[in-house]
Amino acid sequence: MSRYEQLAQQLREQIRTGVWQEGDKLPSLRETVRRSGLSLMTVLSAYQLLESQGWIRSRPQSGYFVAPAREATGYQAPPPLLPAETVDINAFIFSVLQAGNNPGCVALGSAFPDASLFPRHQLSRSLSRVARQMHAEGTGVTLPPGCADLRRSIAQRYAARGMDISPDEIVITSGALEALNLSLQALTRPGDWVVVESPAFYGALQAIERFQLKAVAVATDPQQGMDLDALALALRQYPVKACWLMSHCQNPLGGSMPAANKQRLLALLAEHGVSLVEDDVYGELYAGLDPPLPIKAWDREGRVLHCGSFSKTLATGFRIGWVAAGQQSEVIQRLQLMSTLSTSAPMQLALADYLSSHRYDKHLHTLRRTLEQRKHIFYRAIQRAFPDSVRVYYAEGSYFLWLELPAHCCATRLYWRALEEGITIAPGRMFAADEQYRHCFRLNASLPWDPRSETAINRLAELIVEIIAEGPQT
Amino acid sequence: MSRYEQLAQQLREQIRTGVWQEGDKLPSLRETVRRSGLSLMTVLSAYQLLESQGWIRSRPQSGYFVAPAREATGYQAPPPLLPAETVDINAFIFSVLQAGNNPGCVALGSAFPDASLFPRHQLSRSLSRVARQMHAEGTGVTLPPGCADLRRSIAQRYAARGMDISPDEIVITSGALEALNLSLQALTRPGDWVVVESPAFYGALQAIERFQLKAVAVATDPQQGMDLDALALALRQYPVKACWLMSHCQNPLGGSMPAANKQRLLALLAEHGVSLVEDDVYGELYAGLDPPLPIKAWDREGRVLHCGSFSKTLATGFRIGWVAAGQQSEVIQRLQLMSTLSTSAPMQLALADYLSSHRYDKHLHTLRRTLEQRKHIFYRAIQRAFPDSVRVYYAEGSYFLWLELPAHCCATRLYWRALEEGITIAPGRMFAADEQYRHCFRLNASLPWDPRSETAINRLAELIVEIIAEGPQT
């Protein structure tokens, strides 16, 4: 192959992989000569070859541009489906999350509430204000523990619930997931035992695997939360270092712990010297008028690391969470300095600006009411459409519904079939290290009830009928 | 203590820790009654007590506000200095980074260039555009690999250097530090051996400790980069899995590897089946007219994970980096999904917007020239001011100067003394697992040469003279 053909092939490859897309201006002849060391004649020949093949077009006095994609090059095959129903669990979770990323899907598997419920006018105004400030003062790195105004606003929200949390013990993180991971790292060493819920948020299970910990999964109920007798047994039988659980609107079940259970749980942990990572990312989405107190509220010994977030209630894409870490605050800051250094400064400033407007509580009030209404509509539609043998758990607060197919059915099979039709669900296989929830799945009931949602629920119902009829599934 | 005194004490504590600051409105009497379950009379008594003690003030028809801090409560003692010169290295690095966070310091220890050199007008405009878009469309989570337009812009910058990097292999991360950490995790298992530089960016040493890896430190030279004969020896003697190094403007030395050495290094690694984490966060700050090619440019086997960032050249506080990860792209995306989920969407969109304006290259051109000029002025000032026994390494590109005190001196001692006078340096102790660079330190030469910088350099010179005179230091 001659030099100009080699160059043409290289550019063709770049167009094929999307480095240059339809309408993009290619590097000029002069730039390419300078960069490649080839002669002008060679570069020109390559460009002319690509033009003759229809890949690029020249525009007089402005250079070469990528031509509209032809069918042969423009077609993107969909990713192949995984063939088996039992697969590497991390790969499976990855594919479930990626599938939900497709805007064409009805995202009943999503963990986020419908984004149209967020106050984007006000947030946009706050971000604009930060942009204008940046114009004047710049925005440098905000090292851990993070933006002081934001930490103070969070401490004020704790104070309004009667909780004494100093701004100094709050560390701002890249979403609650970083807060949770850093908390677990701060409390454990490889080989340590950790209590988790069953079913549990998959992030907890992945963290335990990644940090080489050992897990005791304790049965968790949609109404009562973690089974405290089982927890007591686990604490007697294993040298547990930490416990990770969700006190409110548990993911995936949706339920919250009664206050008495929270206190008993904390007493049990204290008795065995065990620390708690309290994942409270859905804590603001309680039912009723009064906010429930997190377990942290009863903590007098700095045993509880309370992790919160704005991602589920305010600003999905900002990726801002926090941990009220007590004495572990400095350890967590050090871990953060080593892993991500710090959290985006403009995002922290924009949230601090929004919170200073005191609109958050009003927004949350409306959000809670809307979510409750939408969940109720979904619940009734599901009861009408799904076979009677499907059990639906309806918890107060949250926007999740947890469903159980008959025990012989595989919800992962339902997941794949629904996906082919542009509907996602969160199959039970994601929420435990073993197969015990393979017949279960979680639905997001925060979407508006419109023809799209209705069609999706009815289609799911048909798929469920099919799967039940197929008999025992391995 | 009576109930109202208890409540008053609680509020006083919240004011003391900064939950409520001067001028903040306290929760209303009614809210506090509702939240605490106390009677209105009790709450009122508590507020009146605090008012009589001067902590808060009432404003008719608007409520209670925190009074201006009195001297006794307003004074914040400076953090105590660490007493010893040898300390836990992570705690030491943490304290060095925190000290640099103080805006009152002359931050000669900082790893970031002077923030006034960044194009904040244009970035502010891009962020405003994103804010307006958010108003209309919202900003959801951008799951890994991250914003497509941003990845395409980065791929175009590779293409302009003749490198074929598909947008699909690029993963956007929370700064380059996350990219580097995820890359090392993707390539290694606990117990594996990793080659690092000596001296090295402390982040590499911390990652190795955190992931329970074993390190072989290979001598690195300001002009030649990693000693390739020593590397060959290390690869023969240890079952090395990965190598982590900086090919350009090495931190802390400032120097870059010649192209021939890069190729020889890659051949050596290939011979032993070793992968490379190429930390190239300063790669755009080269000297001269032509950009040097990263080691990744010669990589035909997907052996090199090339990590870059906008934090050192464009937008310090945005915390956006990336890795061109080749076949490891999916593994890295999975690890990211588990650890931070994703990178802030508005930050990615704002950078994509800025890059689409094609101003970045012009900005970089100006930035490189300014940094070169400033470094030169610092270098000459240091040569004039510092004793002759202090050796100064001046590398092309970068904005770091690396200095060696006489071997008997301790740069950590210099660090503490300078800090007391509001000047930071980056002591050599940060850049190795052992004490071999204890007499060295890194200076940031990106600051403007003004009376403040001049005073700081002259004061440093005096402190150095003192320390040299103090004789052998343990």
PDB file of N, CA and C in Angstrom, chain A residues 205-274:
ATOM      1  N   LEU A 205     -22.882  -5.224  47.874  1.00  0.00           N
ATOM      2  CA  LEU A 205     -22.292  -6.534  47.586  1.00  0.00           C
ATOM      3  C   LEU A 205     -21.012  -6.383  46.765  1.00  0.00           C
ATOM      4  N   GLN A 206     -21.046  -5.442  45.813  1.00  0.00           N
ATOM      5  CA  GLN A 206     -19.848  -5.230  44.985  1.00  0.00           C
ATOM      6  C   GLN A 206     -18.703  -4.669  45.817  1.00  0.00           C
ATOM      7  N   ALA A 207     -19.022  -3.768  46.740  1.00  0.00           N
ATOM      8  CA  ALA A 207     -17.968  -3.182  47.580  1.00  0.00           C
ATOM      9  C   ALA A 207     -17.309  -4.262  48.426  1.00  0.00           C
ATOM     10  N   ILE A 208     -18.134  -5.163  48.969  1.00  0.00           N
ATOM     11  CA  ILE A 208     -17.611  -6.228  49.815  1.00  0.00           C
ATOM     12  C   ILE A 208     -16.674  -7.131  49.022  1.00  0.00           C
ATOM     13  N   GLU A 209     -17.051  -7.414  47.794  1.00  0.00           N
ATOM     14  CA  GLU A 209     -16.195  -8.239  46.937  1.00  0.00           C
ATOM     15  C   GLU A 209     -14.893  -7.500  46.620  1.00  0.00           C
ATOM     16  N   ARG A 210     -15.036  -6.206  46.264  1.00  0.00           N
ATOM     17  CA  ARG A 210     -13.866  -5.450  45.830  1.00  0.00           C
ATOM     18  C   ARG A 210     -12.867  -5.246  46.967  1.00  0.00           C
ATOM     19  N   PHE A 211     -13.354  -5.035  48.188  1.00  0.00           N
ATOM     20  CA  PHE A 211     -12.459  -4.818  49.317  1.00  0.00           C
ATOM     21  C   PHE A 211     -12.099  -6.131  50.015  1.00  0.00           C
ATOM     22  N   GLN A 212     -12.454  -7.261  49.398  1.00  0.00           N
ATOM     23  CA  GLN A 212     -12.111  -8.587  49.937  1.00  0.00           C
ATOM     24  C   GLN A 212     -12.623  -8.789  51.346  1.00  0.00           C
ATOM     25  N   LEU A 213     -13.877  -8.429  51.560  1.00  0.00           N
ATOM     26  CA  LEU A 213     -14.512  -8.646  52.854  1.00  0.00           C
ATOM     27  C   LEU A 213     -15.386  -9.889  52.773  1.00  0.00           C
ATOM     28  N   LYS A 214     -15.879 -10.324  53.925  1.00  0.00           N
ATOM     29  CA  LYS A 214     -16.803 -11.452  53.965  1.00  0.00           C
ATOM     30  C   LYS A 214     -18.168 -10.927  54.412  1.00  0.00           C
ATOM     31  N   ALA A 215     -19.225 -11.437  53.810  1.00  0.00           N
ATOM     32  CA  ALA A 215     -20.554 -10.887  54.073  1.00  0.00           C
ATOM     33  C   ALA A 215     -21.443 -11.885  54.788  1.00  0.00           C
ATOM     34  N   VAL A 216     -22.219 -11.405  55.774  1.00  0.00           N
ATOM     35  CA  VAL A 216     -23.343 -12.147  56.337  1.00  0.00           C
ATOM     36  C   VAL A 216     -24.592 -11.397  55.892  1.00  0.00           C
ATOM     37  N   ALA A 217     -25.433 -12.055  55.101  1.00  0.00           N
ATOM     38  CA  ALA A 217     -26.648 -11.395  54.633  1.00  0.00           C
ATOM     39  C   ALA A 217     -27.777 -11.716  55.597  1.00  0.00           C
ATOM     40  N   VAL A 218     -28.438 -10.675  56.124  1.00  0.00           N
ATOM     41  CA  VAL A 218     -29.499 -10.858  57.111  1.00  0.00           C
ATOM     42  C   VAL A 218     -30.839 -10.493  56.469  1.00  0.00           C
ATOM     43  N   ALA A 219     -31.813 -11.380  56.622  1.00  0.00           N
ATOM     44  CA  ALA A 219     -33.121 -11.211  55.993  1.00  0.00           C
ATOM     45  C   ALA A 219     -33.717  -9.848  56.340  1.00  0.00           C
ATOM     46  N   THR A 220     -34.290  -9.215  55.339  1.00  0.00           N
ATOM     47  CA  THR A 220     -34.859  -7.881  55.515  1.00  0.00           C
ATOM     48  C   THR A 220     -36.284  -7.881  54.977  1.00  0.00           C
ATOM     49  N   ASP A 221     -37.161  -7.238  55.745  1.00  0.00           N
ATOM     50  CA  ASP A 221     -38.587  -7.278  55.464  1.00  0.00           C
ATOM     51  C   ASP A 221     -39.056  -5.889  55.007  1.00  0.00           C
ATOM     52  N   PRO A 222     -40.008  -5.842  54.047  1.00  0.00           N
ATOM     53  CA  PRO A 222     -40.447  -4.535  53.551  1.00  0.00           C
ATOM     54  C   PRO A 222     -41.050  -3.651  54.651  1.00  0.00           C
ATOM     55  N   GLN A 223     -41.656  -4.236  55.680  1.00  0.00           N
ATOM     56  CA  GLN A 223     -42.307  -3.419  56.718  1.00  0.00           C
ATOM     57  C   GLN A 223     -41.407  -3.193  57.936  1.00  0.00           C
ATOM     58  N   GLN A 224     -40.636  -4.202  58.312  1.00  0.00           N
ATOM     59  CA  GLN A 224     -39.900  -4.147  59.572  1.00  0.00           C
ATOM     60  C   GLN A 224     -38.420  -3.847  59.409  1.00  0.00           C
ATOM     61  N   GLY A 225     -37.921  -3.911  58.186  1.00  0.00           N
ATOM     62  CA  GLY A 225     -36.486  -3.743  57.984  1.00  0.00           C
ATOM     63  C   GLY A 225     -35.744  -5.016  58.347  1.00  0.00           C
ATOM     64  N   MET A 226     -34.470  -4.880  58.717  1.00  0.00           N
ATOM     65  CA  MET A 226     -33.632  -6.034  59.006  1.00  0.00           C
ATOM     66  C   MET A 226     -34.200  -6.856  60.161  1.00  0.00           C
ATOM     67  N   ASP A 227     -34.183  -8.161  60.012  1.00  0.00           N
ATOM     68  CA  ASP A 227     -34.652  -9.088  61.044  1.00  0.00           C
ATOM     69  C   ASP A 227     -33.675  -9.031  62.221  1.00  0.00           C
ATOM     70  N   LEU A 228     -34.127  -8.479  63.334  1.00  0.00           N
ATOM     71  CA  LEU A 228     -33.181  -8.200  64.422  1.00  0.00           C
ATOM     72  C   LEU A 228     -32.765  -9.457  65.176  1.00  0.00           C
ATOM     73  N   ASP A 229     -33.629 -10.457  65.214  1.00  0.00           N
ATOM     74  CA  ASP A 229     -33.217 -11.715  65.842  1.00  0.00           C
ATOM     75  C   ASP A 229     -32.114 -12.376  65.015  1.00  0.00           C
ATOM     76  N   ALA A 230     -32.314 -12.339  63.700  1.00  0.00           N
ATOM     77  CA  ALA A 230     -31.278 -12.908  62.823  1.00  0.00           C
ATOM     78  C   ALA A 230     -29.986 -12.105  62.939  1.00  0.00           C
ATOM     79  N   LEU A 231     -30.127 -10.778  63.063  1.00  0.00           N
ATOM     80  CA  LEU A 231     -28.932  -9.949  63.237  1.00  0.00           C
ATOM     81  C   LEU A 231     -28.198 -10.326  64.523  1.00  0.00           C
ATOM     82  N   ALA A 232     -28.966 -10.490  65.620  1.00  0.00           N
ATOM     83  CA  ALA A 232     -28.347 -10.844  66.904  1.00  0.00           C
ATOM     84  C   ALA A 232     -27.563 -12.152  66.767  1.00  0.00           C
ATOM     85  N   LEU A 233     -28.162 -13.105  66.061  1.00  0.00           N
ATOM     86  CA  LEU A 233     -27.503 -14.394  65.824  1.00  0.00           C
ATOM     87  C   LEU A 233     -26.207 -14.201  65.040  1.00  0.00           C
ATOM     88  N   ALA A 234     -26.303 -13.403  63.973  1.00  0.00           N
ATOM     89  CA  ALA A 234     -25.118 -13.155  63.129  1.00  0.00           C
ATOM     90  C   ALA A 234     -24.006 -12.515  63.953  1.00  0.00           C
ATOM     91  N   LEU A 235     -24.379 -11.583  64.823  1.00  0.00           N
ATOM     92  CA  LEU A 235     -23.358 -10.887  65.621  1.00  0.00           C
ATOM     93  C   LEU A 235     -22.716 -11.828  66.638  1.00  0.00           C
ATOM     94  N   ARG A 236     -23.486 -12.808  67.103  1.00  0.00           N
ATOM     95  CA  ARG A 236     -22.905 -13.779  68.039  1.00  0.00           C
ATOM     96  C   ARG A 236     -21.992 -14.757  67.308  1.00  0.00           C
ATOM     97  N   GLN A 237     -22.365 -15.098  66.079  1.00  0.00           N
ATOM     98  CA  GLN A 237     -21.638 -16.170  65.385  1.00  0.00           C
ATOM     99  C   GLN A 237     -20.419 -15.694  64.591  1.00  0.00           C
ATOM    100  N   TYR A 238     -20.434 -14.418  64.165  1.00  0.00           N
ATOM    101  CA  TYR A 238     -19.325 -13.945  63.331  1.00  0.00           C
ATOM    102  C   TYR A 238     -18.673 -12.717  63.964  1.00  0.00           C
ATOM    103  N   PRO A 239     -17.356 -12.574  63.785  1.00  0.00           N
ATOM    104  CA  PRO A 239     -16.665 -11.386  64.328  1.00  0.00           C
ATOM    105  C   PRO A 239     -16.905 -10.183  63.407  1.00  0.00           C
ATOM    106  N   VAL A 240     -18.134  -9.679  63.421  1.00  0.00           N
ATOM    107  CA  VAL A 240     -18.535  -8.640  62.468  1.00  0.00           C
ATOM    108  C   VAL A 240     -17.898  -7.294  62.825  1.00  0.00           C
ATOM    109  N   LYS A 241     -17.383  -6.583  61.818  1.00  0.00           N
ATOM    110  CA  LYS A 241     -16.788  -5.269  62.023  1.00  0.00           C
ATOM    111  C   LYS A 241     -17.753  -4.133  61.708  1.00  0.00           C
ATOM    112  N   ALA A 242     -18.576  -4.335  60.673  1.00  0.00           N
ATOM    113  CA  ALA A 242     -19.450  -3.250  60.238  1.00  0.00           C
ATOM    114  C   ALA A 242     -20.743  -3.822  59.692  1.00  0.00           C
ATOM    115  N   CYS A 243     -21.757  -2.957  59.671  1.00  0.00           N
ATOM    116  CA  CYS A 243     -23.046  -3.318  59.107  1.00  0.00           C
ATOM    117  C   CYS A 243     -23.398  -2.224  58.103  1.00  0.00           C
ATOM    118  N   TRP A 244     -23.927  -2.605  56.940  1.00  0.00           N
ATOM    119  CA  TRP A 244     -24.315  -1.633  55.908  1.00  0.00           C
ATOM    120  C   TRP A 244     -25.790  -1.870  55.627  1.00  0.00           C
ATOM    121  N   LEU A 245     -26.617  -0.865  55.864  1.00  0.00           N
ATOM    122  CA  LEU A 245     -28.040  -1.035  55.556  1.00  0.00           C
ATOM    123  C   LEU A 245     -28.699   0.296  55.233  1.00  0.00           C
ATOM    124  N   MET A 246     -29.941   0.183  54.714  1.00  0.00           N
ATOM    125  CA  MET A 246     -30.742   1.361  54.389  1.00  0.00           C
ATOM    126  C   MET A 246     -31.893   1.413  55.380  1.00  0.00           C
ATOM    127  N   SER A 247     -31.983   2.503  56.138  1.00  0.00           N
ATOM    128  CA  SER A 247     -33.026   2.600  57.150  1.00  0.00           C
ATOM    129  C   SER A 247     -34.369   3.038  56.557  1.00  0.00           C
ATOM    130  N   HIS A 248     -34.321   3.772  55.434  1.00  0.00           N
ATOM    131  CA  HIS A 248     -35.567   4.301  54.852  1.00  0.00           C
ATOM    132  C   HIS A 248     -35.670   3.952  53.373  1.00  0.00           C
ATOM    133  N   CYS A 249     -36.900   3.601  52.950  1.00  0.00           N
ATOM    134  CA  CYS A 249     -37.164   3.347  51.527  1.00  0.00           C
ATOM    135  C   CYS A 249     -36.099   2.414  50.966  1.00  0.00           C
ATOM    136  N   GLN A 250     -35.945   1.279  51.615  1.00  0.00           N
ATOM    137  CA  GLN A 250     -34.866   0.358  51.298  1.00  0.00           C
ATOM    138  C   GLN A 250     -34.883  -0.039  49.826  1.00  0.00           C
ATOM    139  N   ASN A 251     -33.709  -0.100  49.250  1.00  0.00           N
ATOM    140  CA  ASN A 251     -33.538  -0.535  47.868  1.00  0.00           C
ATOM    141  C   ASN A 251     -33.099  -2.000  47.902  1.00  0.00           C
ATOM    142  N   PRO A 252     -33.880  -2.934  47.368  1.00  0.00           N
ATOM    143  CA  PRO A 252     -34.977  -2.788  46.414  1.00  0.00           C
ATOM    144  C   PRO A 252     -36.381  -2.865  47.014  1.00  0.00           C
ATOM    145  N   LEU A 253     -36.558  -3.121  48.315  1.00  0.00           N
ATOM    146  CA  LEU A 253     -37.905  -3.433  48.816  1.00  0.00           C
ATOM    147  C   LEU A 253     -38.812  -2.217  48.925  1.00  0.00           C
ATOM    148  N   GLY A 254     -38.225  -1.050  49.207  1.00  0.00           N
ATOM    149  CA  GLY A 254     -39.038   0.159  49.308  1.00  0.00           C
ATOM    150  C   GLY A 254     -39.439   0.528  50.729  1.00  0.00           C
ATOM    151  N   GLY A 255     -39.348  -0.397  51.676  1.00  0.00           N
ATOM    152  CA  GLY A 255     -39.851  -0.145  53.023  1.00  0.00           C
ATOM    153  C   GLY A 255     -38.857   0.552  53.942  1.00  0.00           C
ATOM    154  N   SER A 256     -39.343   0.985  55.129  1.00  0.00           N
ATOM    155  CA  SER A 256     -38.521   1.682  56.115  1.00  0.00           C
ATOM    156  C   SER A 256     -38.627   0.984  57.464  1.00  0.00           C
ATOM    157  N   MET A 257     -37.596   1.131  58.296  1.00  0.00           N
ATOM    158  CA  MET A 257     -37.612   0.528  59.630  1.00  0.00           C
ATOM    159  C   MET A 257     -38.424   1.374  60.593  1.00  0.00           C
ATOM    160  N   PRO A 258     -39.233   0.785  61.444  1.00  0.00           N
ATOM    161  CA  PRO A 258     -39.880   1.541  62.518  1.00  0.00           C
ATOM    162  C   PRO A 258     -38.814   2.061  63.494  1.00  0.00           C
ATOM    163  N   ALA A 259     -39.154   3.189  64.164  1.00  0.00           N
ATOM    164  CA  ALA A 259     -38.176   3.832  65.046  1.00  0.00           C
ATOM    165  C   ALA A 259     -37.679   2.882  66.140  1.00  0.00           C
ATOM    166  N   ALA A 260     -38.609   2.070  66.694  1.00  0.00           N
ATOM    167  CA  ALA A 260     -38.208   1.181  67.789  1.00  0.00           C
ATOM    168  C   ALA A 260     -37.152   0.186  67.301  1.00  0.00           C
ATOM    169  N   ASN A 261     -37.316  -0.298  66.062  1.00  0.00           N
ATOM    170  CA  ASN A 261     -36.328  -1.240  65.513  1.00  0.00           C
ATOM    171  C   ASN A 261     -34.978  -0.581  65.298  1.00  0.00           C
ATOM    172  N   LYS A 262     -35.019   0.688  64.897  1.00  0.00           N
ATOM    173  CA  LYS A 262     -33.749   1.402  64.705  1.00  0.00           C
ATOM    174  C   LYS A 262     -32.980   1.444  66.021  1.00  0.00           C
ATOM    175  N   GLN A 263     -33.703   1.768  67.114  1.00  0.00           N
ATOM    176  CA  GLN A 263     -33.025   1.870  68.396  1.00  0.00           C
ATOM    177  C   GLN A 263     -32.507   0.513  68.863  1.00  0.00           C
ATOM    178  N   ARG A 264     -33.312  -0.513  68.631  1.00  0.00           N
ATOM    179  CA  ARG A 264     -32.878  -1.848  69.064  1.00  0.00           C
ATOM    180  C   ARG A 264     -31.664  -2.294  68.237  1.00  0.00           C
ATOM    181  N   LEU A 265     -31.709  -1.988  66.949  1.00  0.00           N
ATOM    182  CA  LEU A 265     -30.579  -2.347  66.086  1.00  0.00           C
ATOM    183  C   LEU A 265     -29.299  -1.664  66.563  1.00  0.00           C
ATOM    184  N   LEU A 266     -29.398  -0.371  66.857  1.00  0.00           N
ATOM    185  CA  LEU A 266     -28.203   0.352  67.297  1.00  0.00           C
ATOM    186  C   LEU A 266     -27.668  -0.235  68.606  1.00  0.00           C
ATOM    187  N   ALA A 267     -28.584  -0.587  69.513  1.00  0.00           N
ATOM    188  CA  ALA A 267     -28.153  -1.171  70.790  1.00  0.00           C
ATOM    189  C   ALA A 267     -27.420  -2.496  70.549  1.00  0.00           C
ATOM    190  N   LEU A 268     -27.960  -3.301  69.643  1.00  0.00           N
ATOM    191  CA  LEU A 268     -27.311  -4.576  69.298  1.00  0.00           C
ATOM    192  C   LEU A 268     -25.906  -4.352  68.745  1.00  0.00           C
ATOM    193  N   LEU A 269     -25.800  -3.402  67.825  1.00  0.00           N
ATOM    194  CA  LEU A 269     -24.485  -3.134  67.234  1.00  0.00           C
ATOM    195  C   LEU A 269     -23.522  -2.650  68.313  1.00  0.00           C
ATOM    196  N   ALA A 270     -24.020  -1.767  69.207  1.00  0.00           N
ATOM    197  CA  ALA A 270     -23.168  -1.215  70.255  1.00  0.00           C
ATOM    198  C   ALA A 270     -22.653  -2.333  71.148  1.00  0.00           C
ATOM    199  N   GLU A 271     -23.569  -3.259  71.475  1.00  0.00           N
ATOM    200  CA  GLU A 271     -23.210  -4.378  72.350  1.00  0.00           C
ATOM    201  C   GLU A 271     -22.018  -5.172  71.794  1.00  0.00           C
ATOM    202  N   HIS A 272     -21.970  -5.278  70.454  1.00  0.00           N
ATOM    203  CA  HIS A 272     -20.894  -6.055  69.832  1.00  0.00           C
ATOM    204  C   HIS A 272     -19.786  -5.165  69.251  1.00  0.00           C
ATOM    205  N   GLY A 273     -19.836  -3.867  69.550  1.00  0.00           N
ATOM    206  CA  GLY A 273     -18.781  -2.967  69.056  1.00  0.00           C
ATOM    207  C   GLY A 273     -18.729  -2.847  67.544  1.00  0.00           C
ATOM    208  N   VAL A 274     -19.895  -2.914  66.906  1.00  0.00           N
ATOM    209  CA  VAL A 274     -19.943  -2.893  65.439  1.00  0.00           C
ATOM    210  C   VAL A 274     -20.363  -1.504  64.948  1.00  0.00           C
TER     211      VAL A 274
END
